[in-house]
Amino acid sequence: MVTMKAAVVREQGGSFAIEQIQLEAPRDNEVLVRILGVGMCHTDLVVRDQYFPTPLPAVLGHEGAGVVEQVGAGVTKVKPGDHVVLRYASCGVCANCQKGLYGYCPDLYGRNFSGGRPDGSSPCCDAHGQRVSAYFFAQSSFGEYALATERNVVKIPDDVPVEIMGPLGCGIQTGAGAVINALKPGAGTSIAIFGAGSVGLAAVMAAKVVGCTTIIAVDLNEGRLALARELGATHAINGREDAVAAIQAITGEGVQYSLECTGLPKVLRQAVDSLRLTGVCGIIGVAPLGTEVSLDINGLLFGRTVRGIIEGDSVPDVFIPQLVDLWKQGRFPFDRLIRKYPLSQIDAAAHASESGEVLKAVLIPEGAGA
């Protein structure tokens, strides 16, 4: 049993409070990780607000990175001292997992949002012995330690700053993978990315990596649009304009690919309407359960495709090290999106993230050090 400090949210829309909690020792297939840095993702905030009903109180956090402290008896993938990024959970045995489509595991929701292990237990309790939902994305990394599974730890080189690598496990992987793994645009193609937050900007960088020659960023924030240009966007459109008309004017017939990163139905409609014939729109923005969208059937009839993308269609053990290599080469500078906060300032980080002041907050537990 480990006694540690963690950020606990106890009510819908409530604040994160730093509490002393108890974390179980790892079971046979589990890995105890000392967290050196953890990204704050939009999904953490929508679960805090109960768009997805993970039981509260809960320790959230699902972009953890750190050093392996202890492994269960059956673990062979990593050993104590290894540097790791934590990613989402999947069962590993269903038909989709067997094909490497881990983001489409039928038990994805249960393993990432239920607040407990697959057997229903939580490895976490508060100072009064009361259950706290944990195992969020099989990690719950808003704390000094996280308990993960062997499947969802990804070993990374120990010559990179592990404290900033956590966002590769979800948000950055999602944006980059949506382009590189899912849409797969060829060199010389065109893409429009709606939403220039951390996920959208990761997609901009990825589009540059694969050789797209028309990369259009759409957002309401002029500062983010300026950064998008610095990171590879060839054009930037303020969403207060008629984005569809502006894209048509730039391309002549619409883009070959578009990516919707906001979760807003009206923006998804724009992303679809901006496609040329046979174009493909990928959806990665998160909306409340039950959100619906209206599309023009005839627009789709002429060869356009709309598809959802989870976690960038990535095989994390392969894709995350590839992103690390691209970062080391200076071709994927995702660190430019990051601002660090002490874990004790998690509420300030949440407010800055929601206001758009910060693209990617990374929380550092007090006393953390590689």
Coordinates of C-alpha atoms in Angstrom, one line a residue:
M1 CA 0.0 0.0 0.0
V2 CA 1.3 3.5 -1.0
T3 CA 0.2 6.6 0.8
M4 CA 0.3 9.6 -1.5
K5 CA -1.1 13.0 -2.4
A6 CA -3.6 13.1 -5.3
A7 CA -6.1 15.5 -6.8
V8 CA -9.7 14.3 -6.0
V9 CA -12.9 15.6 -7.5
R10 CA -15.9 14.9 -5.3
E11 CA -18.9 16.4 -7.1
Q12 CA -20.0 17.3 -10.6
G13 CA -18.3 20.4 -11.8
G14 CA -16.4 20.7 -8.5
S15 CA -12.8 21.7 -7.8
F16 CA -9.9 19.3 -7.6
A17 CA -8.7 19.0 -4.0
I18 CA -5.3 17.6 -3.0
E19 CA -5.9 14.8 -0.6
Q20 CA -4.0 12.0 1.1
I21 CA -5.1 8.7 -0.3
Q22 CA -4.1 5.1 -0.2
L23 CA -3.1 3.1 -3.3
E24 CA -2.9 -0.6 -3.4
A25 CA 0.3 -2.5 -4.3
P26 CA 0.4 -3.8 -7.9
R27 CA -1.4 -7.1 -8.8
D28 CA 0.3 -9.6 -11.0
N29 CA -0.4 -7.7 -14.3
E30 CA 0.0 -4.2 -12.8
V31 CA 2.8 -1.6 -12.7
L32 CA 3.3 1.1 -10.1
V33 CA 4.6 4.3 -11.6
R34 CA 6.0 7.3 -9.9
I35 CA 4.5 10.2 -11.8
L36 CA 6.9 12.9 -12.9
G37 CA 4.4 14.8 -15.1
V38 CA 0.8 14.4 -16.2
G39 CA -1.0 16.3 -18.9
M40 CA -4.4 17.8 -18.4
C41 CA -6.8 16.7 -21.2
H42 CA -10.2 18.0 -22.2
T43 CA -11.6 14.5 -21.3
D44 CA -10.5 15.0 -17.7
L45 CA -12.6 18.2 -17.6
V46 CA -15.7 16.7 -19.2
V47 CA -15.6 13.8 -16.8
R48 CA -15.3 16.2 -13.9
D49 CA -18.4 17.8 -15.3
Q50 CA -20.0 14.4 -15.8
Y51 CA -20.5 14.5 -19.6
F52 CA -19.3 10.9 -19.1
P53 CA -20.6 9.5 -15.8
T54 CA -17.5 8.1 -14.1
P55 CA -18.5 7.6 -10.5
L56 CA -17.4 10.4 -8.1
P57 CA -15.3 10.9 -6.0
A58 CA -12.5 10.1 -8.4
V59 CA -8.9 10.6 -9.2
L60 CA -8.7 11.5 -12.8
G61 CA -5.7 12.1 -15.1
H62 CA -4.8 10.0 -18.1
E63 CA -1.7 11.5 -19.7
G64 CA 0.8 10.3 -17.0
A65 CA 4.5 9.7 -17.5
G66 CA 7.1 8.7 -15.0
V67 CA 9.4 6.0 -13.7
V68 CA 8.4 2.4 -12.9
E69 CA 8.7 1.8 -9.2
Q70 CA 7.3 -1.7 -8.8
V71 CA 5.9 -4.4 -11.1
G72 CA 3.6 -7.3 -10.5
A73 CA 4.8 -10.9 -10.6
G74 CA 3.6 -11.5 -14.1
V75 CA 5.0 -8.3 -15.7
T76 CA 7.8 -8.8 -18.2
K77 CA 7.4 -5.7 -20.5
V78 CA 9.0 -3.2 -18.1
K79 CA 11.2 -3.2 -15.0
P80 CA 11.8 -0.8 -12.1
G81 CA 13.7 2.3 -13.3
D82 CA 12.2 2.3 -16.8
H83 CA 10.8 5.6 -18.1
V84 CA 7.2 5.2 -19.4
V85 CA 4.3 7.0 -20.9
L86 CA 0.8 5.8 -19.8
R87 CA -1.9 5.4 -22.4
Y88 CA -5.5 4.2 -22.5
A89 CA -6.8 0.7 -21.7
S90 CA -8.2 -2.0 -24.0
C91 CA -8.9 -5.7 -23.4
G92 CA -6.3 -7.1 -25.9
V93 CA -8.4 -10.2 -26.8
C94 CA -11.4 -9.0 -28.8
A95 CA -11.4 -9.0 -32.6
N96 CA -10.6 -5.3 -32.9
C97 CA -7.7 -5.5 -30.4
Q98 CA -6.3 -8.5 -32.2
K99 CA -6.2 -6.3 -35.4
G100 CA -4.4 -3.5 -33.5
L101 CA -7.6 -1.4 -33.4
Y102 CA -7.3 -0.8 -29.7
G103 CA -9.4 2.4 -29.7
Y104 CA -12.4 0.4 -30.9
C105 CA -12.3 -2.3 -28.2
P106 CA -16.0 -3.0 -27.3
D107 CA -15.0 -2.7 -23.6
L108 CA -13.2 0.7 -24.1
Y109 CA -15.7 2.6 -22.1
G110 CA -15.7 0.1 -19.2
R111 CA -12.0 -0.1 -19.0
N112 CA -11.4 3.6 -19.1
F113 CA -14.4 5.4 -17.6
S114 CA -15.9 2.9 -15.0
G115 CA -13.8 4.1 -12.1
G116 CA -12.5 0.6 -11.4
R117 CA -10.7 -2.5 -12.6
P118 CA -12.6 -4.9 -14.9
D119 CA -13.5 -6.8 -11.8
G120 CA -15.2 -3.7 -10.4
S121 CA -12.6 -3.0 -7.6
S122 CA -10.9 0.3 -7.2
P123 CA -7.3 0.3 -6.0
C124 CA -7.8 3.6 -4.2
C125 CA -9.4 4.8 -0.9
D126 CA -9.3 8.0 1.0
A127 CA -8.0 8.7 4.5
H128 CA -11.3 7.5 6.0
G129 CA -11.1 4.2 4.1
Q130 CA -13.9 5.2 1.7
R131 CA -13.7 4.1 -2.0
V132 CA -12.4 6.6 -4.5
S133 CA -12.9 5.8 -8.2
A134 CA -9.5 5.2 -9.8
Y135 CA -8.1 3.3 -12.7
F136 CA -9.3 6.1 -14.9
F137 CA -7.8 5.1 -18.3
A138 CA -6.2 2.4 -16.2
Q139 CA -4.0 4.9 -14.5
S140 CA -5.6 7.8 -12.6
S141 CA -2.4 9.8 -12.8
F142 CA -3.4 13.1 -11.1
G143 CA -1.2 12.1 -8.2
E144 CA 2.3 11.2 -7.0
Y145 CA 1.9 7.6 -8.1
A146 CA -0.3 5.7 -10.6
L147 CA -1.3 2.1 -10.8
A148 CA -1.3 1.0 -14.5
T149 CA -1.5 -2.3 -16.3
E150 CA 1.3 -3.9 -18.3
R151 CA -0.7 -3.3 -21.4
N152 CA -1.0 0.4 -21.0
V153 CA 2.6 1.3 -20.2
V154 CA 4.8 2.4 -23.1
K155 CA 8.6 2.4 -22.5
I156 CA 10.4 5.4 -23.9
P157 CA 14.1 6.3 -24.0
D158 CA 15.6 7.7 -20.8
D159 CA 17.4 10.5 -22.6
V160 CA 14.3 12.6 -23.1
P161 CA 12.5 14.7 -20.4
V162 CA 9.9 12.2 -19.2
E163 CA 7.9 14.8 -17.3
I164 CA 6.6 16.4 -20.6
M165 CA 6.0 13.1 -22.5
G166 CA 2.6 12.2 -20.9
P167 CA 0.5 14.1 -23.4
L168 CA 1.8 11.7 -26.1
G169 CA -0.4 9.1 -24.4
C170 CA -3.7 10.7 -25.3
G171 CA -4.2 14.3 -26.7
I172 CA -1.1 14.6 -28.8
Q173 CA -1.3 11.0 -30.0
T174 CA -4.9 11.6 -30.9
G175 CA -4.3 14.7 -33.1
A176 CA -1.1 13.4 -34.7
G177 CA -2.5 9.9 -35.2
A178 CA -5.7 11.1 -36.7
V179 CA -3.6 12.4 -39.6
I180 CA -0.8 9.9 -39.8
N181 CA -2.6 6.7 -39.0
A182 CA -6.3 7.3 -39.8
L183 CA -6.7 9.8 -42.6
K184 CA -3.2 9.0 -44.1
P185 CA -3.0 12.0 -46.5
G186 CA -0.3 11.7 -49.1
A187 CA 2.4 14.3 -49.9
G188 CA 1.0 17.2 -51.8
T189 CA -2.6 16.9 -50.4
S190 CA -4.8 19.4 -48.7
I191 CA -6.3 19.3 -45.2
A192 CA -8.4 21.7 -43.0
I193 CA -8.2 21.3 -39.2
F194 CA -11.1 22.8 -37.3
G195 CA -10.0 23.7 -33.7
A196 CA -6.4 24.8 -33.0
G197 CA -6.1 23.5 -29.4
S198 CA -3.4 21.1 -28.5
V199 CA -5.1 18.2 -30.4
G200 CA -5.6 20.3 -33.5
L201 CA -2.1 21.7 -33.4
A202 CA -0.7 18.2 -33.1
A203 CA -2.6 17.4 -36.2
V204 CA -1.1 20.5 -37.9
M205 CA 2.4 19.3 -37.1
A206 CA 1.6 15.8 -38.3
A207 CA 0.2 17.2 -41.6
K208 CA 3.5 19.0 -42.1
V209 CA 5.4 15.8 -41.3
V210 CA 3.6 13.7 -43.9
G211 CA 4.0 16.4 -46.6
C212 CA 0.5 18.0 -46.9
T213 CA 1.1 21.2 -49.0
T214 CA -2.2 23.0 -48.1
I215 CA -2.7 22.9 -44.3
I216 CA -5.6 25.2 -43.1
A217 CA -6.2 25.9 -39.4
V218 CA -9.6 27.2 -38.3
D219 CA -10.1 28.7 -34.8
L220 CA -11.5 31.7 -33.1
N221 CA -8.3 32.5 -31.2
E222 CA -5.9 34.6 -33.2
G223 CA -2.9 33.7 -31.0
R224 CA -3.6 30.0 -31.7
L225 CA -3.9 30.7 -35.4
A226 CA -0.5 32.5 -35.4
L227 CA 1.1 29.5 -33.6
A228 CA -0.5 27.2 -36.1
R229 CA 1.2 29.1 -38.9
E230 CA 4.5 28.7 -37.0
L231 CA 4.0 25.0 -36.6
G232 CA 3.2 24.3 -40.3
A233 CA -0.2 25.7 -41.3
T234 CA -0.1 27.4 -44.7
H235 CA -3.4 29.2 -44.1
A236 CA -5.3 30.4 -41.0
I237 CA -9.0 31.2 -40.9
N238 CA -10.8 32.9 -38.0
G239 CA -13.9 30.9 -37.4
R240 CA -16.0 34.1 -37.2
E241 CA -15.7 34.2 -41.0
D242 CA -17.5 31.9 -43.4
A243 CA -14.9 29.1 -43.1
V244 CA -16.4 27.0 -45.8
A245 CA -16.3 29.8 -48.3
A246 CA -12.8 30.7 -47.3
I247 CA -11.6 27.1 -47.8
Q248 CA -13.3 27.0 -51.2
A249 CA -11.5 30.2 -52.1
I250 CA -8.1 28.8 -51.1
T251 CA -8.5 25.4 -52.7
G252 CA -10.9 26.0 -55.6
E253 CA -12.9 22.8 -54.9
G254 CA -12.6 22.1 -51.2
V255 CA -10.0 20.1 -49.2
Q256 CA -9.2 16.4 -49.6
Y257 CA -9.3 15.9 -45.8
S258 CA -10.7 17.7 -42.9
L259 CA -10.5 17.1 -39.1
E260 CA -13.1 18.2 -36.5
C261 CA -11.5 18.8 -33.1
T262 CA -14.1 20.9 -31.3
G263 CA -17.0 18.5 -30.6
L264 CA -19.5 21.3 -31.8
P265 CA -22.2 20.1 -34.3
K266 CA -22.1 23.4 -36.3
V267 CA -18.3 23.0 -36.7
L268 CA -18.6 19.4 -37.8
R269 CA -21.1 20.5 -40.5
Q270 CA -18.5 23.1 -41.7
A271 CA -15.8 20.4 -41.7
V272 CA -17.9 18.2 -43.9
D273 CA -19.1 21.0 -46.2
S274 CA -15.5 22.1 -46.8
L275 CA -14.6 18.8 -48.4
R276 CA -14.2 18.3 -52.2
L277 CA -15.9 15.4 -53.8
T278 CA -14.5 12.1 -52.4
G279 CA -13.0 14.0 -49.5
V280 CA -12.8 12.5 -46.0
C281 CA -13.7 14.2 -42.7
G282 CA -12.4 12.7 -39.4
I283 CA -14.2 13.4 -36.1
I284 CA -12.1 13.6 -32.9
G285 CA -13.9 16.3 -30.9
V286 CA -15.7 15.1 -27.7
A287 CA -19.3 16.1 -27.2
P288 CA -21.8 15.2 -24.5
L289 CA -23.4 11.8 -24.9
G290 CA -26.5 12.0 -27.2
T291 CA -25.3 15.1 -29.2
E292 CA -26.6 14.9 -32.7
V293 CA -25.6 16.7 -36.0
S294 CA -27.4 17.5 -39.2
L295 CA -25.7 16.8 -42.5
D296 CA -26.7 17.2 -46.2
I297 CA -27.4 13.7 -47.5
N298 CA -26.7 14.8 -51.1
G299 CA -23.4 16.2 -50.0
L300 CA -22.4 12.8 -48.7
L301 CA -23.9 11.0 -51.7
F302 CA -21.2 12.4 -53.9
G303 CA -18.4 10.4 -52.5
R304 CA -17.7 12.2 -49.2
T305 CA -16.9 10.2 -46.1
V306 CA -17.3 11.0 -42.4
R307 CA -15.6 8.8 -39.8
G308 CA -14.9 8.9 -36.1
I309 CA -11.3 8.4 -34.9
I310 CA -10.4 7.3 -31.4
E311 CA -6.9 7.8 -30.0
G312 CA -5.5 8.5 -33.5
D313 CA -6.0 4.8 -34.6
S314 CA -2.6 4.2 -33.0
V315 CA -0.8 1.2 -31.7
P316 CA 0.7 3.1 -28.8
D317 CA 3.8 0.9 -28.3
V318 CA 4.8 1.7 -31.9
F319 CA 3.4 5.2 -32.4
I320 CA 4.5 6.9 -29.2
P321 CA 8.2 6.1 -29.7
Q322 CA 7.8 7.3 -33.3
L323 CA 6.5 10.6 -32.0
V324 CA 9.4 10.8 -29.5
D325 CA 11.9 10.3 -32.4
L326 CA 10.2 13.0 -34.4
W327 CA 10.4 15.3 -31.4
K328 CA 14.1 14.6 -30.9
Q329 CA 14.7 15.5 -34.6
G330 CA 12.9 18.8 -34.2
R331 CA 10.1 17.8 -36.6
F332 CA 7.3 17.5 -34.0
P333 CA 7.8 20.3 -31.4
F334 CA 4.8 19.5 -29.3
D335 CA 6.6 20.9 -26.2
R336 CA 5.8 24.3 -27.6
L337 CA 2.2 23.7 -26.5
I338 CA 3.1 22.9 -22.9
R339 CA 3.0 25.0 -19.7
K340 CA 4.0 23.4 -16.4
Y341 CA 2.1 23.7 -13.2
P342 CA 2.7 22.2 -9.7
L343 CA 0.0 19.5 -9.0
S344 CA -1.1 21.7 -6.1
Q345 CA -2.2 24.3 -8.7
I346 CA -4.4 21.9 -10.7
D347 CA -7.5 24.1 -10.4
A348 CA -5.6 27.0 -11.8
A349 CA -4.4 24.8 -14.7
A350 CA -8.0 23.7 -15.3
H351 CA -9.2 27.2 -15.5
A352 CA -6.4 28.3 -17.8
S353 CA -7.1 25.3 -20.1
E354 CA -10.8 26.1 -20.2
S355 CA -10.3 29.8 -21.0
G356 CA -7.9 29.0 -23.8
E357 CA -5.0 30.7 -22.0
V358 CA -3.1 27.4 -22.0
L359 CA -2.9 24.8 -24.7
K360 CA -1.6 21.9 -22.7
A361 CA -1.1 22.1 -19.0
V362 CA 1.3 19.6 -17.5
L363 CA 1.1 19.0 -13.8
I364 CA 4.3 18.2 -11.8
P365 CA 3.9 16.5 -8.4
E366 CA 5.8 18.3 -5.7
G367 CA 9.2 16.6 -5.2
A368 CA 9.0 14.9 -8.6
G369 CA 12.4 14.4 -10.2
A370 CA 13.9 11.9 -12.6

